[in-house]
CSV table of C-alpha atoms and ligand atoms in Angstrom, one decimal:
chain,number,residue,atom,x,y,z
A,1,MET,CA,5.4,-9.5,11.1
A,2,LYS,CA,6.3,-6.4,9.0
A,3,VAL,CA,5.2,-2.9,10.1
A,4,LEU,CA,5.6,0.3,8.2
A,5,ILE,CA,5.7,3.2,10.7
A,6,VAL,CA,4.7,6.6,9.2
A,7,GLY,CA,5.0,10.1,10.7
A,8,TYR,CA,6.1,13.6,9.9
A,9,GLU,CA,9.4,13.5,11.8
A,10,ALA,CA,12.0,10.9,12.9
A,11,ALA,CA,15.2,11.5,14.9
A,12,PRO,CA,18.0,11.8,14.2
A,13,PHE,CA,17.2,12.8,10.6
A,14,TYR,CA,14.5,15.4,11.5
A,15,LYS,CA,13.2,16.1,14.9
A,16,ARG,CA,11.0,18.8,16.4
A,17,GLY,CA,9.5,17.1,19.5
A,18,GLY,CA,8.8,13.8,21.2
A,19,LEU,CA,7.3,12.1,18.1
A,20,GLY,CA,10.7,12.4,16.5
A,21,ASP,CA,12.2,10.4,19.4
A,22,VAL,CA,9.5,7.8,19.2
A,23,MET,CA,9.9,7.3,15.5
A,24,GLU,CA,13.6,6.5,16.1
A,25,SER,CA,13.4,4.4,19.2
A,26,LEU,CA,10.2,2.4,18.6
A,27,PRO,CA,11.4,0.7,15.4
A,28,LYS,CA,14.6,-0.3,17.1
A,29,ALA,CA,12.8,-1.8,20.0
A,30,LEU,CA,10.4,-3.6,17.7
A,31,ASN,CA,13.2,-5.0,15.6
A,32,SER,CA,14.9,-6.4,18.7
A,33,ILE,CA,11.8,-8.5,19.5
A,34,GLY,CA,11.4,-9.9,16.0
A,35,ILE,CA,9.2,-7.4,14.3
A,36,GLU,CA,10.5,-6.0,11.0
A,37,ALA,CA,9.7,-2.3,11.3
A,38,ARG,CA,10.6,0.2,8.6
A,39,VAL,CA,9.9,3.9,8.7
A,40,VAL,CA,8.7,6.5,6.1
A,41,ILE,CA,8.7,10.3,6.6
A,42,PRO,CA,8.8,13.2,4.2
A,43,TYR,CA,12.0,14.3,2.7
A,44,TYR,CA,13.3,17.6,4.2
A,45,HIS,CA,16.1,19.7,3.0
A,46,ASP,CA,17.6,19.7,6.5
A,47,ILE,CA,18.2,15.9,6.2
A,48,GLU,CA,20.0,16.3,2.9
A,49,LYS,CA,22.5,18.6,4.5
A,50,LYS,CA,23.5,16.1,7.2
A,51,TYR,CA,22.9,12.6,5.8
A,52,GLU,CA,23.9,10.8,2.6
A,53,LEU,CA,20.6,9.5,1.2
A,54,LYS,CA,20.4,6.8,-1.4
A,55,LYS,CA,18.1,7.5,-4.3
A,56,GLU,CA,16.0,4.3,-4.6
A,57,GLY,CA,13.6,5.2,-7.4
A,58,GLU,CA,10.4,7.0,-8.1
A,59,PHE,CA,6.7,6.6,-8.8
A,60,SER,CA,3.8,8.9,-9.6
A,61,ILE,CA,0.7,9.9,-7.8
A,62,ARG,CA,-2.3,11.9,-9.1
A,63,PHE,CA,-2.7,15.0,-6.9
A,64,ARG,CA,-4.2,18.3,-7.6
A,65,PHE,CA,-5.5,17.0,-10.9
A,66,GLU,CA,-2.0,16.3,-12.2
A,67,GLU,CA,0.5,13.5,-12.3
A,68,GLU,CA,3.2,14.2,-9.8
A,69,LEU,CA,6.5,12.4,-9.4
A,70,VAL,CA,7.5,11.1,-6.0
A,71,ARG,CA,11.1,10.2,-5.4
A,72,VAL,CA,12.1,7.6,-2.9
A,73,TYR,CA,15.3,8.1,-0.9
A,74,SER,CA,16.6,5.9,1.9
A,75,SER,CA,19.1,5.6,4.6
A,76,PRO,CA,19.6,3.0,7.4
A,77,LEU,CA,19.0,4.4,10.8
A,78,PRO,CA,22.5,5.1,12.1
A,79,GLN,CA,24.1,2.2,14.0
A,80,THR,CA,21.4,-0.2,12.7
A,81,LYS,CA,20.2,-1.8,9.5
A,82,ILE,CA,16.7,-0.5,9.8
A,83,PRO,CA,15.6,1.1,6.5
A,84,PHE,CA,14.2,4.7,6.8
A,85,TYR,CA,12.5,6.0,3.6
A,86,PHE,CA,12.1,9.7,2.7
A,87,LEU,CA,9.5,10.7,0.1
A,88,ASP,CA,10.1,13.8,-2.0
A,89,ASN,CA,8.0,15.6,-4.5
A,90,SER,CA,9.7,18.5,-6.2
A,91,ARG,CA,6.6,20.2,-7.6
A,92,TYR,CA,4.7,19.9,-4.3
A,93,ARG,CA,7.3,19.7,-1.5
A,94,PHE,CA,6.6,17.7,1.6
A,95,ILE,CA,7.6,20.4,4.0
A,96,SER,CA,6.3,20.7,7.5
A,97,ASN,CA,8.6,23.1,9.3
A,98,LYS,CA,6.7,26.1,8.0
A,99,ARG,CA,3.3,27.2,9.2
A,100,GLY,CA,0.5,28.0,6.8
A,101,LYS,CA,-2.7,26.8,5.2
A,102,ASP,CA,-0.9,24.6,2.7
A,103,LYS,CA,0.1,22.1,5.5
A,104,ILE,CA,-3.2,20.3,5.0
A,105,ASN,CA,-2.5,19.8,1.3
A,106,GLN,CA,1.1,19.0,1.8
A,107,PHE,CA,0.3,16.1,4.2
A,108,ALA,CA,-2.6,14.9,2.1
A,109,SER,CA,-0.2,14.6,-0.8
A,110,PHE,CA,2.3,12.9,1.6
A,111,ASP,CA,-0.4,10.4,2.7
A,112,LEU,CA,-1.3,9.6,-0.9
A,113,ALA,CA,2.4,9.1,-1.6
A,114,VAL,CA,2.7,6.7,1.3
A,115,ALA,CA,-0.3,4.7,0.2
A,116,ASN,CA,1.3,4.4,-3.3
A,117,PHE,CA,4.7,3.7,-1.7
A,118,ILE,CA,3.3,0.4,-0.3
A,119,PRO,CA,3.0,-1.4,-3.6
A,120,TRP,CA,6.2,0.2,-4.7
A,121,VAL,CA,8.3,-1.1,-1.8
A,122,SER,CA,6.7,-4.5,-2.1
A,123,GLU,CA,7.7,-4.7,-5.8
A,124,HIS,CA,11.1,-3.0,-5.6
A,125,HIS,CA,12.3,-4.1,-2.2
A,126,ARG,CA,10.3,-7.3,-1.8
A,127,TRP,CA,8.9,-6.1,1.4
A,128,MET,CA,5.1,-6.0,2.0
A,129,PRO,CA,4.0,-4.6,5.3
A,130,SER,CA,1.4,-6.5,7.3
A,131,ILE,CA,0.4,-3.3,9.3
A,132,ILE,CA,0.6,0.4,8.6
A,133,HIS,CA,1.3,2.3,11.8
A,134,CYS,CA,0.3,6.0,11.4
A,135,ASN,CA,1.1,8.7,13.8
A,136,ASP,CA,-0.8,11.9,14.4
A,137,TRP,CA,-2.9,13.9,12.0
A,138,HIS,CA,-0.2,14.3,9.4
A,139,THR,CA,-0.7,10.6,8.5
A,140,ALA,CA,-4.3,10.2,9.4
A,141,LEU,CA,-5.7,10.3,5.8
A,142,ILE,CA,-3.8,7.1,5.1
A,143,PRO,CA,-6.4,4.7,6.5
A,144,LEU,CA,-9.1,6.4,4.5
A,145,ILE,CA,-7.0,6.4,1.3
A,146,LEU,CA,-6.1,2.8,1.7
A,147,GLU,CA,-9.5,1.6,2.6
A,148,ARG,CA,-11.6,3.6,0.2
A,149,LYS,CA,-9.4,4.6,-2.7
A,150,MET,CA,-7.0,1.7,-2.9
A,151,LYS,CA,-9.3,-1.0,-1.6
A,152,SER,CA,-6.4,-2.3,0.5
A,153,SER,CA,-7.0,-4.7,3.3
A,154,ILE,CA,-3.8,-4.0,5.2
A,155,PRO,CA,-4.9,-3.0,8.7
A,156,THR,CA,-3.9,0.4,10.0
A,157,LEU,CA,-3.1,1.6,13.5
A,158,LEU,CA,-3.4,5.3,14.3
A,159,THR,CA,-1.5,6.5,17.3
A,160,ILE,CA,-2.5,9.9,18.7
A,161,HIS,CA,0.5,11.6,20.2
A,162,ASN,CA,-1.5,14.9,20.8
A,163,LEU,CA,-5.2,15.3,20.3
A,164,LEU,CA,-4.9,19.1,20.0
A,165,TYR,CA,-3.5,19.0,16.6
A,166,GLN,CA,-6.2,17.7,14.2
A,167,GLY,CA,-5.4,19.1,10.8
A,168,VAL,CA,-8.6,21.0,10.1
A,169,GLY,CA,-9.0,22.5,6.6
A,170,SER,CA,-11.1,22.7,3.5
A,171,PRO,CA,-12.7,19.5,2.3
A,172,ARG,CA,-11.4,20.5,-1.2
A,173,VAL,CA,-8.4,18.4,-0.3
A,174,LEU,CA,-10.6,15.4,-1.1
A,175,ASP,CA,-10.9,16.7,-4.7
A,176,MET,CA,-7.1,17.0,-4.8
A,177,LEU,CA,-6.8,13.4,-3.7
A,178,ASP,CA,-9.2,12.6,-6.6
A,179,MET,CA,-11.5,10.8,-4.2
A,180,LYS,CA,-15.0,10.2,-5.5
A,181,ASP,CA,-18.1,10.9,-3.4
A,182,GLU,CA,-18.9,7.3,-2.7
A,183,GLU,CA,-15.4,6.8,-1.3
A,184,THR,CA,-16.0,9.6,1.2
A,185,VAL,CA,-19.5,9.0,2.5
A,186,GLU,CA,-18.6,9.5,6.2
A,187,ILE,CA,-16.8,12.8,5.5
A,188,LYS,CA,-19.6,14.3,3.5
A,189,ARG,CA,-22.2,13.2,6.1
A,190,GLY,CA,-24.2,16.2,7.4
A,191,LYS,CA,-23.7,18.2,4.2
A,192,PRO,CA,-22.7,20.8,3.3
A,193,ALA,CA,-19.3,19.8,4.8
A,194,THR,CA,-17.4,23.1,5.3
A,195,LYS,CA,-14.3,21.6,7.0
A,196,ILE,CA,-12.5,18.4,7.1
A,197,ASN,CA,-10.9,17.1,10.3
A,198,ILE,CA,-8.1,14.9,9.2
A,199,LEU,CA,-7.4,13.4,12.6
A,200,GLY,CA,-11.1,12.7,13.0
A,201,GLU,CA,-11.1,10.8,9.7
A,202,GLY,CA,-8.2,8.7,10.9
A,203,ILE,CA,-10.1,7.9,14.1
A,204,ILE,CA,-13.0,6.7,12.0
A,205,HIS,CA,-11.1,4.7,9.4
A,206,ALA,CA,-8.1,3.2,11.2
A,207,ALA,CA,-8.5,-0.4,12.2
A,208,ARG,CA,-7.3,0.4,15.7
A,209,VAL,CA,-6.6,3.7,17.5
A,210,SER,CA,-4.1,4.1,20.3
A,211,THR,CA,-2.5,6.8,22.3
A,212,VAL,CA,0.7,7.2,24.3
A,213,SER,CA,-0.3,6.6,28.0
A,214,VAL,CA,-3.1,4.9,29.8
A,215,SER,CA,-4.0,8.1,31.7
A,216,TYR,CA,-4.3,10.1,28.5
A,217,ALA,CA,-6.5,7.4,26.9
A,218,LYS,CA,-8.8,7.8,29.9
A,219,GLU,CA,-8.7,11.6,29.8
A,220,ILE,CA,-9.6,11.5,26.1
A,221,ALA,CA,-12.5,9.2,26.8
A,222,ASN,CA,-13.8,11.5,29.6
A,223,ASP,CA,-13.1,15.0,28.2
A,224,TYR,CA,-13.8,14.7,24.4
A,225,ASP,CA,-17.2,16.3,24.6
A,226,ARG,CA,-15.6,19.7,24.9
A,227,SER,CA,-13.4,19.2,21.8
A,228,PRO,CA,-14.2,19.3,18.1
A,229,ILE,CA,-12.7,15.8,17.9
A,230,GLY,CA,-15.4,14.6,20.3
A,231,PRO,CA,-18.0,13.6,17.7
A,232,PHE,CA,-15.4,11.4,15.9
A,233,LEU,CA,-14.4,9.7,19.1
A,234,LYS,CA,-18.0,9.2,20.0
A,235,ARG,CA,-18.9,7.7,16.6
A,236,ARG,CA,-16.1,5.3,16.9
A,237,GLU,CA,-16.9,4.3,20.5
A,238,ASP,CA,-20.6,3.8,19.5
A,239,GLY,CA,-19.6,1.3,16.9
A,240,TYR,CA,-20.6,3.5,14.0
A,241,CYS,CA,-17.7,2.3,12.0
A,242,LYS,CA,-18.0,-1.3,13.1
A,243,LYS,CA,-14.4,-1.2,14.4
A,244,ASP,CA,-13.1,-1.7,17.9
A,245,GLY,CA,-13.9,1.6,19.5
A,246,LYS,CA,-11.6,1.4,22.5
A,247,ILE,CA,-8.6,3.7,22.5
A,248,ILE,CA,-5.7,1.7,23.9
A,249,GLY,CA,-2.9,3.5,25.9
A,250,ILE,CA,0.7,2.4,25.5
A,251,LEU,CA,3.3,4.5,27.3
A,252,ASN,CA,6.3,5.6,25.2
A,253,GLY,CA,9.7,4.7,26.2
A,254,ILE,CA,13.1,6.2,25.6
A,255,ASP,CA,16.2,4.9,24.0
A,256,TYR,CA,19.1,4.5,26.4
A,257,ASP,CA,21.6,4.3,23.6
A,258,ILE,CA,20.9,8.0,23.1
A,259,TRP,CA,19.8,9.2,26.6
A,260,ASP,CA,22.4,8.0,29.0
A,261,PRO,CA,24.8,10.3,30.9
A,262,ALA,CA,27.5,7.6,30.8
A,263,LYS,CA,27.6,7.7,27.0
A,264,ASP,CA,26.5,11.2,26.1
A,265,ASP,CA,29.0,13.1,24.0
A,266,LEU,CA,27.1,16.4,24.2
A,267,ILE,CA,27.4,16.9,27.9
A,268,PHE,CA,30.5,18.4,29.7
A,269,HIS,CA,31.3,15.3,31.8
A,270,LYS,CA,30.0,11.7,31.5
A,271,TYR,CA,28.7,10.1,34.7
A,272,ASP,CA,26.7,7.1,35.9
A,273,LEU,CA,24.9,5.9,39.0
A,274,ASP,CA,28.1,5.3,40.8
A,275,ASN,CA,29.6,8.7,40.4
A,276,TRP,CA,26.6,10.9,39.8
A,277,GLU,CA,27.3,13.3,42.6
A,278,VAL,CA,30.6,14.4,41.2
A,279,GLY,CA,29.4,14.1,37.6
A,280,LYS,CA,26.3,16.3,38.1
A,281,ARG,CA,28.3,18.8,40.1
A,282,ASP,CA,30.9,19.2,37.4
A,283,ASN,CA,28.2,19.4,34.7
A,284,LYS,CA,26.4,22.0,36.7
A,285,ASP,CA,29.5,24.1,37.3
A,286,ASP,CA,30.2,24.2,33.5
A,287,LEU,CA,26.6,24.8,32.6
A,288,LEU,CA,26.3,27.7,35.0
A,289,LYS,CA,29.6,29.1,34.0
A,290,SER,CA,28.6,29.0,30.3
A,291,LEU,CA,25.4,30.9,31.1
A,292,GLY,CA,27.0,33.4,33.6
A,293,LEU,CA,25.0,32.1,36.6
A,294,GLU,CA,26.1,31.7,40.2
A,295,THR,CA,26.1,28.3,42.0
A,296,ARG,CA,22.6,27.8,43.3
A,297,PRO,CA,19.9,25.1,43.2
A,298,THR,CA,19.2,25.0,39.5
A,299,PHE,CA,15.8,24.4,37.8
A,300,CYS,CA,15.2,24.1,34.1
A,301,PHE,CA,12.4,23.9,31.6
A,302,VAL,CA,12.9,22.1,28.2
A,303,GLY,CA,10.1,21.9,25.6
A,304,ARG,CA,8.1,23.5,22.9
A,305,LEU,CA,6.8,27.0,23.7
A,306,ALA,CA,3.1,26.1,23.3
A,307,SER,CA,0.2,26.8,25.6
A,308,GLN,CA,-0.1,23.1,26.3
A,309,LYS,CA,3.3,23.3,28.1
A,310,GLY,CA,2.0,25.7,30.8
A,311,LEU,CA,4.7,28.4,30.5
A,312,ASP,CA,2.2,31.0,31.8
A,313,ILE,CA,2.0,29.1,35.1
A,314,LEU,CA,5.8,28.8,35.3
A,315,ILE,CA,6.2,32.6,34.6
A,316,LYS,CA,3.8,33.4,37.4
A,317,VAL,CA,5.7,31.3,39.8
A,318,ILE,CA,9.1,32.6,38.8
A,319,ASN,CA,7.9,36.1,39.4
A,320,ARG,CA,7.1,35.1,43.0
A,321,SER,CA,10.3,33.2,43.6
A,322,GLU,CA,12.9,35.9,43.8
A,323,SER,CA,13.6,35.1,47.5
A,324,LEU,CA,14.2,31.4,46.9
A,325,ASN,CA,17.8,31.9,45.7
A,326,ILE,CA,17.7,29.6,42.8
A,327,ASN,CA,18.6,29.6,39.1
A,328,MET,CA,15.9,29.0,36.4
A,329,ILE,CA,16.9,28.2,32.8
A,330,ILE,CA,14.3,28.0,30.1
A,331,LEU,CA,15.0,26.3,26.8
A,332,GLY,CA,12.3,26.2,24.2
A,333,SER,CA,11.2,27.4,20.8
A,334,GLY,CA,7.7,27.9,19.3
A,335,ASN,CA,4.9,30.5,19.9
A,336,SER,CA,6.3,34.0,19.5
A,337,ILE,CA,4.2,35.6,22.2
A,338,ILE,CA,5.3,33.0,24.8
A,339,GLN,CA,8.8,33.5,23.6
A,340,GLU,CA,8.6,37.2,24.1
A,341,ASN,CA,7.1,36.7,27.6
A,342,VAL,CA,9.9,34.3,28.5
A,343,LEU,CA,12.6,36.8,27.3
A,344,LYS,CA,10.9,39.6,29.2
A,345,LEU,CA,11.0,37.4,32.3
A,346,ALA,CA,14.8,36.7,31.8
A,347,ARG,CA,15.4,40.5,31.4
A,348,LYS,CA,13.5,41.2,34.6
A,349,HIS,CA,15.4,38.7,36.7
A,350,SER,CA,18.7,38.8,34.9
A,351,SER,CA,20.8,37.6,37.8
A,352,TRP,CA,19.1,34.2,38.1
A,353,VAL,CA,16.8,33.5,35.0
A,354,ARG,CA,18.0,32.6,31.6
A,355,ALA,CA,15.9,32.1,28.5
A,356,GLU,CA,17.2,30.4,25.3
A,357,PRO,CA,14.4,30.6,22.7
A,358,VAL,CA,16.0,28.2,20.3
A,359,TYR,CA,16.0,24.5,19.4
A,360,SER,CA,19.3,23.1,20.6
A,361,GLU,CA,20.0,19.4,21.2
A,362,GLU,CA,23.3,20.3,22.8
A,363,LEU,CA,21.9,22.7,25.4
A,364,ALA,CA,19.0,20.3,26.1
A,365,HIS,CA,21.4,17.5,26.9
A,366,ARG,CA,23.5,19.9,29.1
A,367,LEU,CA,20.4,21.0,31.0
A,368,TYR,CA,19.4,17.4,31.7
A,369,ALA,CA,22.9,16.7,33.0
A,370,GLY,CA,23.5,20.0,34.9
A,371,SER,CA,20.2,20.9,36.5
A,372,ASP,CA,18.9,19.7,39.9
A,373,PHE,CA,15.2,19.8,38.9
A,374,ILE,CA,13.2,20.1,35.7
A,375,ILE,CA,9.8,21.8,35.8
A,376,ILE,CA,7.0,20.4,33.6
A,377,PRO,CA,3.9,22.5,34.2
A,378,SER,CA,1.9,21.0,31.2
A,379,ARG,CA,-1.9,21.6,31.1
A,380,TYR,CA,-2.1,18.2,29.6
A,381,GLU,CA,0.6,15.7,28.5
A,382,PRO,CA,-0.2,12.7,26.4
A,383,CYS,CA,3.0,11.0,27.4
A,384,GLY,CA,6.0,13.3,27.8
A,385,LEU,CA,9.5,12.1,27.3
A,386,ILE,CA,11.3,15.0,29.1
A,387,GLN,CA,10.6,13.6,32.6
A,388,MET,CA,11.9,10.2,31.6
A,389,ILE,CA,15.1,11.6,30.1
A,390,ALA,CA,15.6,14.0,33.1
A,391,MET,CA,15.3,11.1,35.5
A,392,LYS,CA,18.0,9.1,33.7
A,393,TYR,CA,20.3,12.1,34.2
A,394,GLY,CA,19.4,12.3,37.9
A,395,THR,CA,17.4,15.5,37.5
A,396,LEU,CA,14.1,15.3,39.4
A,397,PRO,CA,11.0,16.3,37.6
A,398,ILE,CA,8.4,18.6,39.2
A,399,ALA,CA,5.4,18.0,37.0
A,400,SER,CA,1.7,18.4,36.6
A,401,ASP,CA,-0.3,15.4,37.7
A,402,THR,CA,-1.7,14.5,34.3
A,403,GLY,CA,-1.5,12.0,31.4
A,404,GLY,CA,1.8,10.4,30.9
A,405,LEU,CA,3.5,12.5,33.6
A,406,ARG,CA,1.2,10.8,36.2
A,407,ASP,CA,1.9,7.4,34.7
A,408,SER,CA,5.7,7.8,34.8
A,409,ILE,CA,6.4,9.8,38.0
A,410,LEU,CA,6.0,8.4,41.5
A,411,ASN,CA,5.4,11.4,43.7
A,412,GLY,CA,8.0,11.7,46.4
A,413,LYS,CA,10.0,8.8,45.1
A,414,ASN,CA,11.5,9.7,41.7
A,415,GLY,CA,10.0,13.2,41.3
A,416,PHE,CA,7.2,15.5,42.4
A,417,LEU,CA,3.6,15.9,41.1
A,418,PHE,CA,1.4,18.9,41.7
A,419,LYS,CA,-2.2,19.6,40.7
A,420,LYS,CA,-2.2,20.8,37.1
A,421,GLY,CA,-2.9,24.4,36.3
A,422,LYS,CA,-2.3,25.6,39.9
A,423,SER,CA,0.6,28.0,40.2
A,424,MET,CA,0.5,28.1,44.0
A,425,ARG,CA,0.8,24.3,44.1
A,426,LEU,CA,3.8,24.5,41.8
A,427,LYS,CA,5.4,27.2,44.0
A,428,LYS,CA,4.8,25.0,47.1
A,429,MET,CA,6.3,22.0,45.3
A,430,ILE,CA,9.4,23.9,44.4
A,431,GLU,CA,9.9,24.9,48.1
A,432,HIS,CA,9.3,21.3,49.1
A,433,ALA,CA,11.9,20.1,46.5
A,434,LEU,CA,14.4,22.6,47.9
A,435,ASN,CA,13.8,21.3,51.4
A,436,ARG,CA,14.3,17.8,50.1
A,437,MET,CA,17.6,18.9,48.6
A,438,LYS,CA,18.8,20.1,52.0
A,439,ASP,CA,18.1,16.6,53.4
A,440,LYS,CA,21.1,15.0,51.7
A,441,GLU,CA,20.3,11.4,52.4
A,442,LYS,CA,16.6,11.6,51.2
A,443,PHE,CA,17.6,13.6,48.2
A,444,LYS,CA,20.3,11.1,47.2
A,445,LYS,CA,17.8,8.3,47.6
A,446,MET,CA,15.3,10.1,45.3
A,447,VAL,CA,18.0,10.8,42.6
A,448,GLU,CA,19.2,7.3,42.6
A,449,TYR,CA,15.6,5.9,42.4
A,450,ALA,CA,15.0,8.2,39.4
A,451,MET,CA,18.2,7.1,37.7
A,452,LYS,CA,17.3,3.5,38.1
A,453,THR,CA,13.6,3.8,37.0
A,454,ASP,CA,13.4,1.9,33.7
A,455,PHE,CA,11.7,3.7,30.9
A,456,SER,CA,13.2,1.6,28.1
A,457,TRP,CA,10.9,0.4,25.4
A,458,ASP,CA,11.1,-3.2,26.5
A,459,LYS,CA,7.6,-3.4,28.1
A,460,SER,CA,5.8,-1.1,25.6
A,461,ALA,CA,7.3,-2.7,22.5
A,462,ILE,CA,5.7,-6.0,23.7
A,463,LEU,CA,2.4,-4.3,24.0
A,464,TYR,CA,2.6,-2.9,20.5
A,465,LYS,CA,3.6,-6.4,19.3
A,466,LYS,CA,0.5,-7.9,21.0
A,467,LEU,CA,-1.7,-5.2,19.4
A,468,TYR,CA,-0.3,-5.8,15.9
A,469,GLU,CA,-0.8,-9.5,16.3
A,470,GLU,CA,-4.4,-8.9,17.3
A,471,MET,CA,-4.9,-6.7,14.2
A,472,VAL,CA,-3.7,-9.3,11.7
A,473,LYS,CA,-5.7,-12.2,13.2
B,501,ADP,P1,6.4,17.0,22.8
B,501,ADP,O1,6.3,15.8,22.0
B,501,ADP,O2,5.1,17.5,23.3
B,501,ADP,O3,7.2,18.1,22.2
B,501,ADP,P2,8.0,15.4,24.7
B,501,ADP,O4,8.2,15.6,26.2
B,501,ADP,O5,7.3,14.1,24.4
B,501,ADP,O6,7.2,16.7,24.2
B,501,ADP,O7,9.4,15.4,23.9
B,501,ADP,C1,10.1,16.5,23.7
B,501,ADP,C2,11.4,16.1,23.0
B,501,ADP,O8,11.9,17.3,22.3
B,501,ADP,C3,12.5,15.8,24.0
B,501,ADP,O9,13.4,14.9,23.4
B,501,ADP,C4,13.2,17.1,24.2
B,501,ADP,O10,14.6,17.0,24.7
B,501,ADP,C5,13.1,17.8,22.9
B,501,ADP,N1,13.0,19.2,22.8
B,501,ADP,C6,11.9,20.0,23.0
B,501,ADP,N2,12.3,21.3,22.9
B,501,ADP,C7,13.6,21.4,22.6
B,501,ADP,C8,14.5,22.5,22.4
B,501,ADP,N3,14.1,23.7,22.4
B,501,ADP,N4,15.8,22.1,22.1
B,501,ADP,C9,16.2,20.8,22.1
B,501,ADP,N5,15.4,19.8,22.3
B,501,ADP,C10,14.1,20.0,22.6
């Protein structure tokens, strides 16, 4: 079985969030159980600066009424032989790290390039995928392009990592893709179509749709009425597209070659289950020293500054937690208003709150190693990797009871769950966690349970394998 996995980011080459981790660790896990997975993402300049890429060749696509050259670069995933491909187009760059209306066109051209890359890689590298595994809206035009434009019969799987991001824009993008009316009947249904919803099109056209936890799959099925994506999910569920309408939930895993305090070169002191008490204490001492904080129970937040992540709830709670005698460290980049609010918070409580509004792998690793607790107040969380990583480092999560957080945290055993969106519940849970910390035996039991909880890809990779096998039957 050969699977081409497509997405807009893949660690370590280019990472902005959890999808980047998955695009690195899933192919490794699949290869270890006999599935030949390869990966294709856009070519970003940041990659060129850090990795030596091999130029493999080029082909052309017709986009925006012109012939455009797409260059193919490759590199094996470090420490493996798994080929990762990077597609570049100098006239119409595949960039995603900037905001702006052009994103829709950029990813439409990327999707067209990926569809044309399939015959290219088959011819030049003698490798023909049996499945195309698309991830999120950036790649969600691929099923449509393959099915309608290229008359391809290769089955496609679309995995939704976050239903909020849908890629909504002008349907003119279809003209740019040079797609004829009869190829786009569903899209133009209910004319005049004023907007295209790219994720929606993926949901309609992919052979199968999955998401990244069982609970989020259920939440999607129950809550979609309120979202613009609702009609697409409903049409699929009702059998409109004559495809299996069920959205399957498969929990993401993490890669313990990367996330392991015993091997982590970015943290101050390596440690494992046998010496975690000393290891975490030393990491915490150095972390707090580096940030100018006193020794106190230390809580952190790591994540994108987006409304999904519930920073407003956290800010409210911090403003009421002066008397708790704790440290709070926030690491995150993203929305500028949230960033400003977080910085304001840190200025207001300068003796115990720190805000680092940046993307820093190093600080993220140090926070996982040196904190006692990590707060994850997400309003919804399709899967979430942060809680899994934190647990491996013996840092207990205090998280909203939703989606993948609910599916990975056992309340009172390896972390704490509170009712999502409720700041008073979070405050109470922080107090409860502090009490648990004072009870040394119980706390030790929880930390060790968390460190031992297995979030490796082993189980989930087998579920993907089963799904792929079903798709090619
Ligand atoms: P999401 O995919 O919604 O961003 P996840 O919990 O699935 O959230 O994954 C987040 C990943 O991104 C983790 O690997 C986390 O360490 C990393 N991350 C998020 N924000 C930052 C940041 N500011 N600096 C470094 N790493 C970050």
